[in-house]
Amino acid sequence: MSVELKNITKAFGSTEVLKDVNIRIEKGEFFVLLGPSGSGKSTLLRIIAGLEEPDRGEILINGQRVNELDPSKRNIAMVFQNYALYPHMNVFNNISFPLKMRGVKKEEIISKVREVANLLNITHLLDKYPYQLSGGEQQRVALARALVRDPEVFLLDEPLSNLDAKLRVKLRFELRKLLHDQLGITTIYVTHDQIEAMTMADRIAVINKGALMQIGTPTELYEKPKNTFIATFIGTPSMNLIMARVEDNAIKVFGRRIIVRDKTRLPEGDIILGIRPQDIKVGEPSIARLKLAGEEKLGSGYILHLNFENSELLLYLERETAAVKGEFIPVLFDGPLYLFDSSTEELVTKIDNYEV
Amino acid sequence: MAILASKKNIERLTFILLIIYPFTLNAFFGYFSAVFSFWLSFYSWDILSPMKFVGLSNYYALFQELWRGLNLLFSDPNLLQFRAPFFNGLKNILVYTAIVVPTQTFLALMLALMGNQKIRGSQFFKVAYFLPATTCSVIISLIFMWLFEKDGFINFFIIPFTGGYRINWLNDPTYLLTAISLVAIWGTSGNFSVTFLSGLQTLPKEVYEAAKIDGASSLNRLIHITIPLLKPIIAYVVIMGLIGALQMFDLSYVMAGSSGGVGGAGYTITLDIYNTAFLQLRYGYAAAKSVILFLLIFSLSYYVQNKLRYYRHE
Amino acid sequence: MNRKLFNILKISGIYLVLIFFALVYLMPFIRSLFGSFMTWEQASYFPPQWIPNPMTFTNYLKLVEISLFPTWIINTAIYSGIIVLVNILTASMSGYAFASLNFPKKDLIFNTLLALLMIPPFVTLIPNFIIYVKLGIIDNLFGLAILSTANISSIFLMRQYYFSLGKELFEAARIDGANPLKAFFYIALPLGRPALGAISIYNFLAAWNAFLGPLVFLRSPENYTLPVGLSFAFSRSIWSDYGPIIAGSLIASAPTILLFVVLNKYLIRGIVIRASKG
Ligand SMILES: Nc1ncnc2c1ncn2[C@@H]1O[C@H](COP(=O)(O)OP(=O)(O)OP(=O)(O)O)[C@@H](O)[C@H]1O
Ligand SMILES: [Mg+2]
């Protein structure tokens, strides 16, 4: 089922938590709400669920306005961050609860519960109580409870954040396979972890301070970030932002001129130049020689911290350099450049073809 | 059905359904009655004959009684109970409160501090100290009346200190209020010591460990860490003790009788309200007295609360 | 060495004081237990004697000779039973409502109720008595019980308890298709059991030991509860001597003593909740 949010606005007291949010989520889509802590993601999800009421705006499920519907009548399912399993019921009763509340017949309940328990490999846990389960098992029970009644929309609020790193990576993959590929349920998934968002989502909506920043596929967000917030929020390590100037349709940076090969005309004056750490290389013909301030080992590669003027430039390498701390090393740009307006921080243009 | 389908209305209706009984009951027998009581204090009424509005004369009579009592206190205290019972009750309850509240608070704190040491059998001590608080005050009074007899159990332990003199606790106006106070302290101090004990157990361990490392002696830790940290609980215990003491009724009613015992030495405000209302059937006058009691309790506990809060910020 | 000695002395000192006070607090009960099996002559002997001689059950037998005493036991049990049962319902229902349902100005409503705790019972006693007289339910055990069926402290305690469980559980139930009322019966009520246990004990103790209410609202001796009855028996000397009063007191306090000795952990935990609110 499709879910549509129109002009959703919400304030708690005097703090505006959501500002005029408009999103349309298509049927069967795996949609991720991404944003830093406190940005209003959970609030938005809870508004869709009906646990919270928007001050203004409409929620449409399949084209029908549901603002007035009780959560129990919306045919949505939700997995909470702490799972919210009923501590006084065993796993079987936890999973069957939504069916029981809908007056489903006993035999049907049993077969349904067996079916999802099989699907999620928790048949052996049915007699246990939540406190007897590990975090990963609790998570699967919570999923099972949400899945058991074939919801039309599936909401998940940071369902992996209580698990250890290894399990998280594994479940990331499994969750998408199950919900999207196997069952094809419309899913709205909340996370503050951009890697989670990038690996799982069909489309991502980035929220910051209650405002919708950009909606797009992971590739779109990575390749065409709408502003500096998204540019730095998505991709690790973060994109470098350098203060620069445009003069005579050329970018002046590090005392050098970068000439744009495309026919685009650049706005003259101060500008923010963005370049991803992966797109900076060590070597000649260098654009500048910068002092090496430190090095971080990531396992898969290395991040070099380079100093220039009063700020820092990050550089991602796959192999270790021979350079030592304090040494000046030559760097060159080898990838797209992003130009952001210096006051609005919006993307002005992306430059693929240039020459130093 | 349409009303029921709306999310807001389902919740609101359920809310009303769930609280309607407790809310109505408390609103009626709590707020309505409190207002009624205040209103009644301007009337003269014995329930049977019609109500008569008397303006402030109940309060006027009350202050006359207090004034008379104040004069009698210095000229002829023996007549107090007879001529100014409300004043006598007020005087007694203030003396009683002044004895009971500090003593029980101190005793409770001391017992809690000792019980909080790492010792075996602390649960036994908790149960032993708390037991009086779970027992009915009437029963406690009845048992103690037997123990307080002139040839009774308590005097047996007292005579070594009085040179063989057996105090006639319950029939001597000098000792009656003391006897009642002792029973009250016995009955509530254990209860409060358990309150202190649970407070002590929530104090942060790290602070103590840091203090130990800084070389503070156990006495210093007590004075500079424990007592200041316990201030909110001390305030709670003092105020609860105060509210309870000012309304003391059961012990006096049983141990001294509704007329306050010999010379009215065990008379209290609450006994006076009880007598005025239910024996003399002067409901308006009794209501005026209860308004005064409320003001007394409210202002005293407010005063103490502010006083203790002031200490906390020093 | 010195330090060790000091510690031993300190611990023994503490024990000595604690045991002394334990004796002080327990002695009246112990003394009554022994005294209740003595003749009145022996029980009031000076210096006090400990071993009942002759051992006698007359004090207890006298209690049942007059049918009032057994009636009082039954009355007290009915009175306390009603209060405990209804309070379990009112406290859990309104505690849940105040903790997890949306209602305009619900915190104001709650605080209004809570403020009633500051009004001394003596203020409302007289109007309530008058209302009861006018309603014609004076001297009626059930009528009296109604006054104590919506204890505000209990509601407060349940509300705190449900807050401490977190709102997600109730929200999950709503999403799972339970309406607010079903969420109460399936989730809130069963989960409330530990707190409801504590509330039951408190209300039981308060009802079993209540004196002022029964004294004012009950008129005829066959309607009395134990505290009023015993005080009545004493002031009217319905038994010729004091022995049966002692025996009756012991029997009357036996349920609360047993309950407390068995469930003291529960009760003492409840105090923590009450104290942390103050
Ligand atoms: N019931 C509430 N009352 C008042 N403020 C609230 C309430 N719920 C949320 N907020 C505030 O709204 C803002 C957004 O909260 P929300 O929980 O939606 O953030 P989030 O994006 O989910 O963050 P996180 O990643 O930490 O879960 C926060 O500043 C929060 O403090
Ligand atoms: Mg959140």
PDB file of N, CA and C in Angstrom, chain B residues 164-243:
ATOM      1  N   GLY B 164      12.229   3.442  93.324  1.00  0.00           N
ATOM      2  CA  GLY B 164      11.154   2.602  93.834  1.00  0.00           C
ATOM      3  C   GLY B 164       9.777   3.201  93.661  1.00  0.00           C
ATOM      4  N   TYR B 165       9.704   4.452  93.206  1.00  0.00           N
ATOM      5  CA  TYR B 165       8.404   5.094  93.038  1.00  0.00           C
ATOM      6  C   TYR B 165       7.713   4.569  91.796  1.00  0.00           C
ATOM      7  N   ARG B 166       6.458   4.155  91.947  1.00  0.00           N
ATOM      8  CA  ARG B 166       5.721   3.655  90.789  1.00  0.00           C
ATOM      9  C   ARG B 166       4.843   4.761  90.224  1.00  0.00           C
ATOM     10  N   ILE B 167       5.153   5.143  89.008  1.00  0.00           N
ATOM     11  CA  ILE B 167       4.401   6.229  88.373  1.00  0.00           C
ATOM     12  C   ILE B 167       3.006   5.747  88.009  1.00  0.00           C
ATOM     13  N   ASN B 168       2.027   6.574  88.313  1.00  0.00           N
ATOM     14  CA  ASN B 168       0.667   6.235  87.912  1.00  0.00           C
ATOM     15  C   ASN B 168       0.384   6.873  86.560  1.00  0.00           C
ATOM     16  N   TRP B 169       0.959   6.232  85.514  1.00  0.00           N
ATOM     17  CA  TRP B 169       1.016   6.834  84.180  1.00  0.00           C
ATOM     18  C   TRP B 169      -0.336   7.378  83.690  1.00  0.00           C
ATOM     19  N   LEU B 170      -1.349   6.544  83.804  1.00  0.00           N
ATOM     20  CA  LEU B 170      -2.595   6.892  83.125  1.00  0.00           C
ATOM     21  C   LEU B 170      -3.541   7.717  83.980  1.00  0.00           C
ATOM     22  N   ASN B 171      -3.276   7.765  85.288  1.00  0.00           N
ATOM     23  CA  ASN B 171      -4.213   8.503  86.135  1.00  0.00           C
ATOM     24  C   ASN B 171      -3.581   9.711  86.792  1.00  0.00           C
ATOM     25  N   ASP B 172      -2.398  10.077  86.324  1.00  0.00           N
ATOM     26  CA  ASP B 172      -1.736  11.257  86.868  1.00  0.00           C
ATOM     27  C   ASP B 172      -1.599  12.257  85.724  1.00  0.00           C
ATOM     28  N   PRO B 173      -2.243  13.443  85.863  1.00  0.00           N
ATOM     29  CA  PRO B 173      -2.223  14.401  84.755  1.00  0.00           C
ATOM     30  C   PRO B 173      -0.808  14.770  84.301  1.00  0.00           C
ATOM     31  N   THR B 174       0.172  14.634  85.192  1.00  0.00           N
ATOM     32  CA  THR B 174       1.532  14.974  84.801  1.00  0.00           C
ATOM     33  C   THR B 174       2.099  14.001  83.777  1.00  0.00           C
ATOM     34  N   TYR B 175       1.628  12.735  83.843  1.00  0.00           N
ATOM     35  CA  TYR B 175       2.269  11.707  83.024  1.00  0.00           C
ATOM     36  C   TYR B 175       1.434  11.191  81.863  1.00  0.00           C
ATOM     37  N   LEU B 176       0.144  11.503  81.878  1.00  0.00           N
ATOM     38  CA  LEU B 176      -0.727  10.905  80.858  1.00  0.00           C
ATOM     39  C   LEU B 176      -0.253  11.214  79.440  1.00  0.00           C
ATOM     40  N   LEU B 177       0.030  12.509  79.176  1.00  0.00           N
ATOM     41  CA  LEU B 177       0.433  12.887  77.816  1.00  0.00           C
ATOM     42  C   LEU B 177       1.783  12.254  77.453  1.00  0.00           C
ATOM     43  N   THR B 178       2.661  12.149  78.475  1.00  0.00           N
ATOM     44  CA  THR B 178       3.949  11.501  78.237  1.00  0.00           C
ATOM     45  C   THR B 178       3.742  10.050  77.837  1.00  0.00           C
ATOM     46  N   ALA B 179       2.849   9.371  78.539  1.00  0.00           N
ATOM     47  CA  ALA B 179       2.587   7.969  78.220  1.00  0.00           C
ATOM     48  C   ALA B 179       2.081   7.839  76.788  1.00  0.00           C
ATOM     49  N   ILE B 180       1.144   8.719  76.429  1.00  0.00           N
ATOM     50  CA  ILE B 180       0.607   8.677  75.061  1.00  0.00           C
ATOM     51  C   ILE B 180       1.725   8.941  74.046  1.00  0.00           C
ATOM     52  N   SER B 181       2.580   9.916  74.363  1.00  0.00           N
ATOM     53  CA  SER B 181       3.684  10.232  73.451  1.00  0.00           C
ATOM     54  C   SER B 181       4.613   9.031  73.277  1.00  0.00           C
ATOM     55  N   LEU B 182       4.904   8.366  74.390  1.00  0.00           N
ATOM     56  CA  LEU B 182       5.798   7.206  74.304  1.00  0.00           C
ATOM     57  C   LEU B 182       5.205   6.136  73.395  1.00  0.00           C
ATOM     58  N   VAL B 183       3.912   5.901  73.534  1.00  0.00           N
ATOM     59  CA  VAL B 183       3.274   4.894  72.683  1.00  0.00           C
ATOM     60  C   VAL B 183       3.359   5.319  71.215  1.00  0.00           C
ATOM     61  N   ALA B 184       3.144   6.615  70.980  1.00  0.00           N
ATOM     62  CA  ALA B 184       3.204   7.097  69.597  1.00  0.00           C
ATOM     63  C   ALA B 184       4.597   6.926  69.021  1.00  0.00           C
ATOM     64  N   ILE B 185       5.598   7.272  69.810  1.00  0.00           N
ATOM     65  CA  ILE B 185       6.976   7.133  69.330  1.00  0.00           C
ATOM     66  C   ILE B 185       7.275   5.661  69.057  1.00  0.00           C
ATOM     67  N   TRP B 186       6.851   4.828  69.971  1.00  0.00           N
ATOM     68  CA  TRP B 186       7.048   3.389  69.800  1.00  0.00           C
ATOM     69  C   TRP B 186       6.362   2.916  68.518  1.00  0.00           C
ATOM     70  N   GLY B 187       5.204   3.456  68.238  1.00  0.00           N
ATOM     71  CA  GLY B 187       4.426   2.962  67.113  1.00  0.00           C
ATOM     72  C   GLY B 187       4.923   3.422  65.753  1.00  0.00           C
ATOM     73  N   THR B 188       5.516   4.625  65.679  1.00  0.00           N
ATOM     74  CA  THR B 188       5.834   5.138  64.335  1.00  0.00           C
ATOM     75  C   THR B 188       7.318   5.232  64.023  1.00  0.00           C
ATOM     76  N   SER B 189       8.183   5.248  65.051  1.00  0.00           N
ATOM     77  CA  SER B 189       9.598   5.467  64.752  1.00  0.00           C
ATOM     78  C   SER B 189      10.161   4.344  63.878  1.00  0.00           C
ATOM     79  N   GLY B 190       9.719   3.105  64.125  1.00  0.00           N
ATOM     80  CA  GLY B 190      10.224   1.986  63.340  1.00  0.00           C
ATOM     81  C   GLY B 190       9.843   2.124  61.878  1.00  0.00           C
ATOM     82  N   ASN B 191       8.618   2.543  61.661  1.00  0.00           N
ATOM     83  CA  ASN B 191       8.132   2.790  60.304  1.00  0.00           C
ATOM     84  C   ASN B 191       9.041   3.785  59.585  1.00  0.00           C
ATOM     85  N   PHE B 192       9.320   4.901  60.260  1.00  0.00           N
ATOM     86  CA  PHE B 192      10.156   5.918  59.625  1.00  0.00           C
ATOM     87  C   PHE B 192      11.599   5.456  59.481  1.00  0.00           C
ATOM     88  N   SER B 193      12.052   4.599  60.408  1.00  0.00           N
ATOM     89  CA  SER B 193      13.436   4.143  60.267  1.00  0.00           C
ATOM     90  C   SER B 193      13.576   3.300  59.004  1.00  0.00           C
ATOM     91  N   VAL B 194      12.522   2.574  58.644  1.00  0.00           N
ATOM     92  CA  VAL B 194      12.583   1.817  57.391  1.00  0.00           C
ATOM     93  C   VAL B 194      12.574   2.773  56.199  1.00  0.00           C
ATOM     94  N   THR B 195      11.840   3.880  56.318  1.00  0.00           N
ATOM     95  CA  THR B 195      11.894   4.903  55.264  1.00  0.00           C
ATOM     96  C   THR B 195      13.320   5.415  55.091  1.00  0.00           C
ATOM     97  N   PHE B 196      13.957   5.735  56.223  1.00  0.00           N
ATOM     98  CA  PHE B 196      15.344   6.204  56.160  1.00  0.00           C
ATOM     99  C   PHE B 196      16.254   5.147  55.558  1.00  0.00           C
ATOM    100  N   LEU B 197      16.014   3.921  55.971  1.00  0.00           N
ATOM    101  CA  LEU B 197      16.870   2.822  55.507  1.00  0.00           C
ATOM    102  C   LEU B 197      16.804   2.693  53.993  1.00  0.00           C
ATOM    103  N   SER B 198      15.591   2.783  53.454  1.00  0.00           N
ATOM    104  CA  SER B 198      15.516   2.664  51.990  1.00  0.00           C
ATOM    105  C   SER B 198      16.136   3.884  51.330  1.00  0.00           C
ATOM    106  N   GLY B 199      16.052   5.032  51.999  1.00  0.00           N
ATOM    107  CA  GLY B 199      16.726   6.218  51.476  1.00  0.00           C
ATOM    108  C   GLY B 199      18.238   6.035  51.481  1.00  0.00           C
ATOM    109  N   LEU B 200      18.749   5.489  52.574  1.00  0.00           N
ATOM    110  CA  LEU B 200      20.197   5.273  52.686  1.00  0.00           C
ATOM    111  C   LEU B 200      20.697   4.348  51.586  1.00  0.00           C
ATOM    112  N   GLN B 201      19.853   3.368  51.239  1.00  0.00           N
ATOM    113  CA  GLN B 201      20.324   2.400  50.252  1.00  0.00           C
ATOM    114  C   GLN B 201      20.335   2.958  48.830  1.00  0.00           C
ATOM    115  N   THR B 202      19.685   4.117  48.639  1.00  0.00           N
ATOM    116  CA  THR B 202      19.725   4.681  47.294  1.00  0.00           C
ATOM    117  C   THR B 202      20.848   5.714  47.149  1.00  0.00           C
ATOM    118  N   LEU B 203      21.566   5.999  48.246  1.00  0.00           N
ATOM    119  CA  LEU B 203      22.645   6.988  48.141  1.00  0.00           C
ATOM    120  C   LEU B 203      23.755   6.433  47.256  1.00  0.00           C
ATOM    121  N   PRO B 204      24.376   7.292  46.452  1.00  0.00           N
ATOM    122  CA  PRO B 204      25.399   6.814  45.512  1.00  0.00           C
ATOM    123  C   PRO B 204      26.641   6.288  46.247  1.00  0.00           C
ATOM    124  N   LYS B 205      27.021   5.069  45.917  1.00  0.00           N
ATOM    125  CA  LYS B 205      28.189   4.438  46.566  1.00  0.00           C
ATOM    126  C   LYS B 205      29.477   5.176  46.246  1.00  0.00           C
ATOM    127  N   GLU B 206      29.555   5.725  45.020  1.00  0.00           N
ATOM    128  CA  GLU B 206      30.821   6.313  44.573  1.00  0.00           C
ATOM    129  C   GLU B 206      31.261   7.453  45.488  1.00  0.00           C
ATOM    130  N   VAL B 207      30.245   8.229  45.948  1.00  0.00           N
ATOM    131  CA  VAL B 207      30.569   9.364  46.800  1.00  0.00           C
ATOM    132  C   VAL B 207      31.296   8.897  48.056  1.00  0.00           C
ATOM    133  N   TYR B 208      30.801   7.788  48.621  1.00  0.00           N
ATOM    134  CA  TYR B 208      31.417   7.271  49.839  1.00  0.00           C
ATOM    135  C   TYR B 208      32.809   6.761  49.581  1.00  0.00           C
ATOM    136  N   GLU B 209      32.951   6.058  48.455  1.00  0.00           N
ATOM    137  CA  GLU B 209      34.262   5.518  48.135  1.00  0.00           C
ATOM    138  C   GLU B 209      35.265   6.650  47.941  1.00  0.00           C
ATOM    139  N   ALA B 210      34.818   7.702  47.240  1.00  0.00           N
ATOM    140  CA  ALA B 210      35.695   8.847  47.034  1.00  0.00           C
ATOM    141  C   ALA B 210      36.082   9.457  48.378  1.00  0.00           C
ATOM    142  N   ALA B 211      35.089   9.588  49.284  1.00  0.00           N
ATOM    143  CA  ALA B 211      35.359  10.193  50.582  1.00  0.00           C
ATOM    144  C   ALA B 211      36.327   9.337  51.386  1.00  0.00           C
ATOM    145  N   LYS B 212      36.159   8.025  51.281  1.00  0.00           N
ATOM    146  CA  LYS B 212      37.047   7.118  52.000  1.00  0.00           C
ATOM    147  C   LYS B 212      38.473   7.311  51.511  1.00  0.00           C
ATOM    148  N   ILE B 213      38.609   7.392  50.191  1.00  0.00           N
ATOM    149  CA  ILE B 213      39.940   7.571  49.608  1.00  0.00           C
ATOM    150  C   ILE B 213      40.515   8.914  50.049  1.00  0.00           C
ATOM    151  N   ASP B 214      39.631   9.924  50.172  1.00  0.00           N
ATOM    152  CA  ASP B 214      40.104  11.220  50.638  1.00  0.00           C
ATOM    153  C   ASP B 214      40.422  11.213  52.125  1.00  0.00           C
ATOM    154  N   GLY B 215      40.179  10.109  52.795  1.00  0.00           N
ATOM    155  CA  GLY B 215      40.567   9.979  54.182  1.00  0.00           C
ATOM    156  C   GLY B 215      39.561  10.510  55.183  1.00  0.00           C
ATOM    157  N   ALA B 216      38.280  10.618  54.787  1.00  0.00           N
ATOM    158  CA  ALA B 216      37.284  11.094  55.744  1.00  0.00           C
ATOM    159  C   ALA B 216      36.942   9.984  56.734  1.00  0.00           C
ATOM    160  N   SER B 217      36.896  10.328  58.010  1.00  0.00           N
ATOM    161  CA  SER B 217      36.555   9.325  59.012  1.00  0.00           C
ATOM    162  C   SER B 217      35.073   9.009  58.905  1.00  0.00           C
ATOM    163  N   SER B 218      34.638   7.926  59.586  1.00  0.00           N
ATOM    164  CA  SER B 218      33.236   7.554  59.411  1.00  0.00           C
ATOM    165  C   SER B 218      32.303   8.612  60.005  1.00  0.00           C
ATOM    166  N   LEU B 219      32.772   9.292  61.054  1.00  0.00           N
ATOM    167  CA  LEU B 219      31.937  10.353  61.625  1.00  0.00           C
ATOM    168  C   LEU B 219      31.814  11.521  60.643  1.00  0.00           C
ATOM    169  N   ASN B 220      32.934  11.869  60.027  1.00  0.00           N
ATOM    170  CA  ASN B 220      32.916  12.940  59.031  1.00  0.00           C
ATOM    171  C   ASN B 220      32.050  12.594  57.847  1.00  0.00           C
ATOM    172  N   ARG B 221      32.108  11.336  57.438  1.00  0.00           N
ATOM    173  CA  ARG B 221      31.276  10.915  56.312  1.00  0.00           C
ATOM    174  C   ARG B 221      29.804  11.076  56.664  1.00  0.00           C
ATOM    175  N   LEU B 222      29.495  10.747  57.927  1.00  0.00           N
ATOM    176  CA  LEU B 222      28.111  10.860  58.369  1.00  0.00           C
ATOM    177  C   LEU B 222      27.643  12.315  58.321  1.00  0.00           C
ATOM    178  N   ILE B 223      28.476  13.205  58.872  1.00  0.00           N
ATOM    179  CA  ILE B 223      28.059  14.597  59.011  1.00  0.00           C
ATOM    180  C   ILE B 223      28.082  15.325  57.677  1.00  0.00           C
ATOM    181  N   HIS B 224      29.094  15.039  56.875  1.00  0.00           N
ATOM    182  CA  HIS B 224      29.267  15.844  55.658  1.00  0.00           C
ATOM    183  C   HIS B 224      28.675  15.213  54.408  1.00  0.00           C
ATOM    184  N   ILE B 225      28.411  13.925  54.457  1.00  0.00           N
ATOM    185  CA  ILE B 225      27.852  13.295  53.255  1.00  0.00           C
ATOM    186  C   ILE B 225      26.450  12.742  53.506  1.00  0.00           C
ATOM    187  N   THR B 226      26.341  11.837  54.471  1.00  0.00           N
ATOM    188  CA  THR B 226      25.073  11.143  54.645  1.00  0.00           C
ATOM    189  C   THR B 226      23.933  12.088  54.997  1.00  0.00           C
ATOM    190  N   ILE B 227      24.138  12.868  56.059  1.00  0.00           N
ATOM    191  CA  ILE B 227      23.041  13.727  56.521  1.00  0.00           C
ATOM    192  C   ILE B 227      22.613  14.728  55.439  1.00  0.00           C
ATOM    193  N   PRO B 228      23.562  15.436  54.809  1.00  0.00           N
ATOM    194  CA  PRO B 228      23.123  16.351  53.733  1.00  0.00           C
ATOM    195  C   PRO B 228      22.373  15.635  52.610  1.00  0.00           C
ATOM    196  N   LEU B 229      22.864  14.443  52.234  1.00  0.00           N
ATOM    197  CA  LEU B 229      22.187  13.733  51.147  1.00  0.00           C
ATOM    198  C   LEU B 229      20.801  13.264  51.565  1.00  0.00           C
ATOM    199  N   LEU B 230      20.634  13.048  52.869  1.00  0.00           N
ATOM    200  CA  LEU B 230      19.339  12.552  53.355  1.00  0.00           C
ATOM    201  C   LEU B 230      18.328  13.672  53.585  1.00  0.00           C
ATOM    202  N   LYS B 231      18.762  14.902  53.460  1.00  0.00           N
ATOM    203  CA  LYS B 231      17.885  16.036  53.776  1.00  0.00           C
ATOM    204  C   LYS B 231      16.468  15.910  53.217  1.00  0.00           C
ATOM    205  N   PRO B 232      16.316  15.557  51.944  1.00  0.00           N
ATOM    206  CA  PRO B 232      14.935  15.453  51.419  1.00  0.00           C
ATOM    207  C   PRO B 232      14.116  14.415  52.176  1.00  0.00           C
ATOM    208  N   ILE B 233      14.760  13.309  52.545  1.00  0.00           N
ATOM    209  CA  ILE B 233      14.005  12.271  53.254  1.00  0.00           C
ATOM    210  C   ILE B 233      13.732  12.706  54.689  1.00  0.00           C
ATOM    211  N   ILE B 234      14.691  13.405  55.287  1.00  0.00           N
ATOM    212  CA  ILE B 234      14.439  13.932  56.633  1.00  0.00           C
ATOM    213  C   ILE B 234      13.233  14.871  56.577  1.00  0.00           C
ATOM    214  N   ALA B 235      13.209  15.722  55.562  1.00  0.00           N
ATOM    215  CA  ALA B 235      12.081  16.645  55.416  1.00  0.00           C
ATOM    216  C   ALA B 235      10.774  15.870  55.286  1.00  0.00           C
ATOM    217  N   TYR B 236      10.802  14.830  54.464  1.00  0.00           N
ATOM    218  CA  TYR B 236       9.601  14.011  54.272  1.00  0.00           C
ATOM    219  C   TYR B 236       9.146  13.408  55.600  1.00  0.00           C
ATOM    220  N   VAL B 237      10.093  12.846  56.355  1.00  0.00           N
ATOM    221  CA  VAL B 237       9.742  12.196  57.622  1.00  0.00           C
ATOM    222  C   VAL B 237       9.210  13.219  58.622  1.00  0.00           C
ATOM    223  N   VAL B 238       9.848  14.380  58.695  1.00  0.00           N
ATOM    224  CA  VAL B 238       9.400  15.402  59.651  1.00  0.00           C
ATOM    225  C   VAL B 238       7.980  15.856  59.297  1.00  0.00           C
ATOM    226  N   ILE B 239       7.744  16.101  58.005  1.00  0.00           N
ATOM    227  CA  ILE B 239       6.433  16.616  57.624  1.00  0.00           C
ATOM    228  C   ILE B 239       5.345  15.567  57.814  1.00  0.00           C
ATOM    229  N   MET B 240       5.656  14.334  57.406  1.00  0.00           N
ATOM    230  CA  MET B 240       4.675  13.265  57.629  1.00  0.00           C
ATOM    231  C   MET B 240       4.403  13.091  59.123  1.00  0.00           C
ATOM    232  N   GLY B 241       5.472  13.160  59.921  1.00  0.00           N
ATOM    233  CA  GLY B 241       5.324  13.023  61.366  1.00  0.00           C
ATOM    234  C   GLY B 241       4.469  14.149  61.929  1.00  0.00           C
ATOM    235  N   LEU B 242       4.723  15.330  61.437  1.00  0.00           N
ATOM    236  CA  LEU B 242       3.998  16.518  61.891  1.00  0.00           C
ATOM    237  C   LEU B 242       2.501  16.392  61.581  1.00  0.00           C
ATOM    238  N   ILE B 243       2.208  16.051  60.342  1.00  0.00           N
ATOM    239  CA  ILE B 243       0.809  15.939  59.930  1.00  0.00           C
ATOM    240  C   ILE B 243       0.108  14.876  60.767  1.00  0.00           C
TER     241      ILE B 243
END
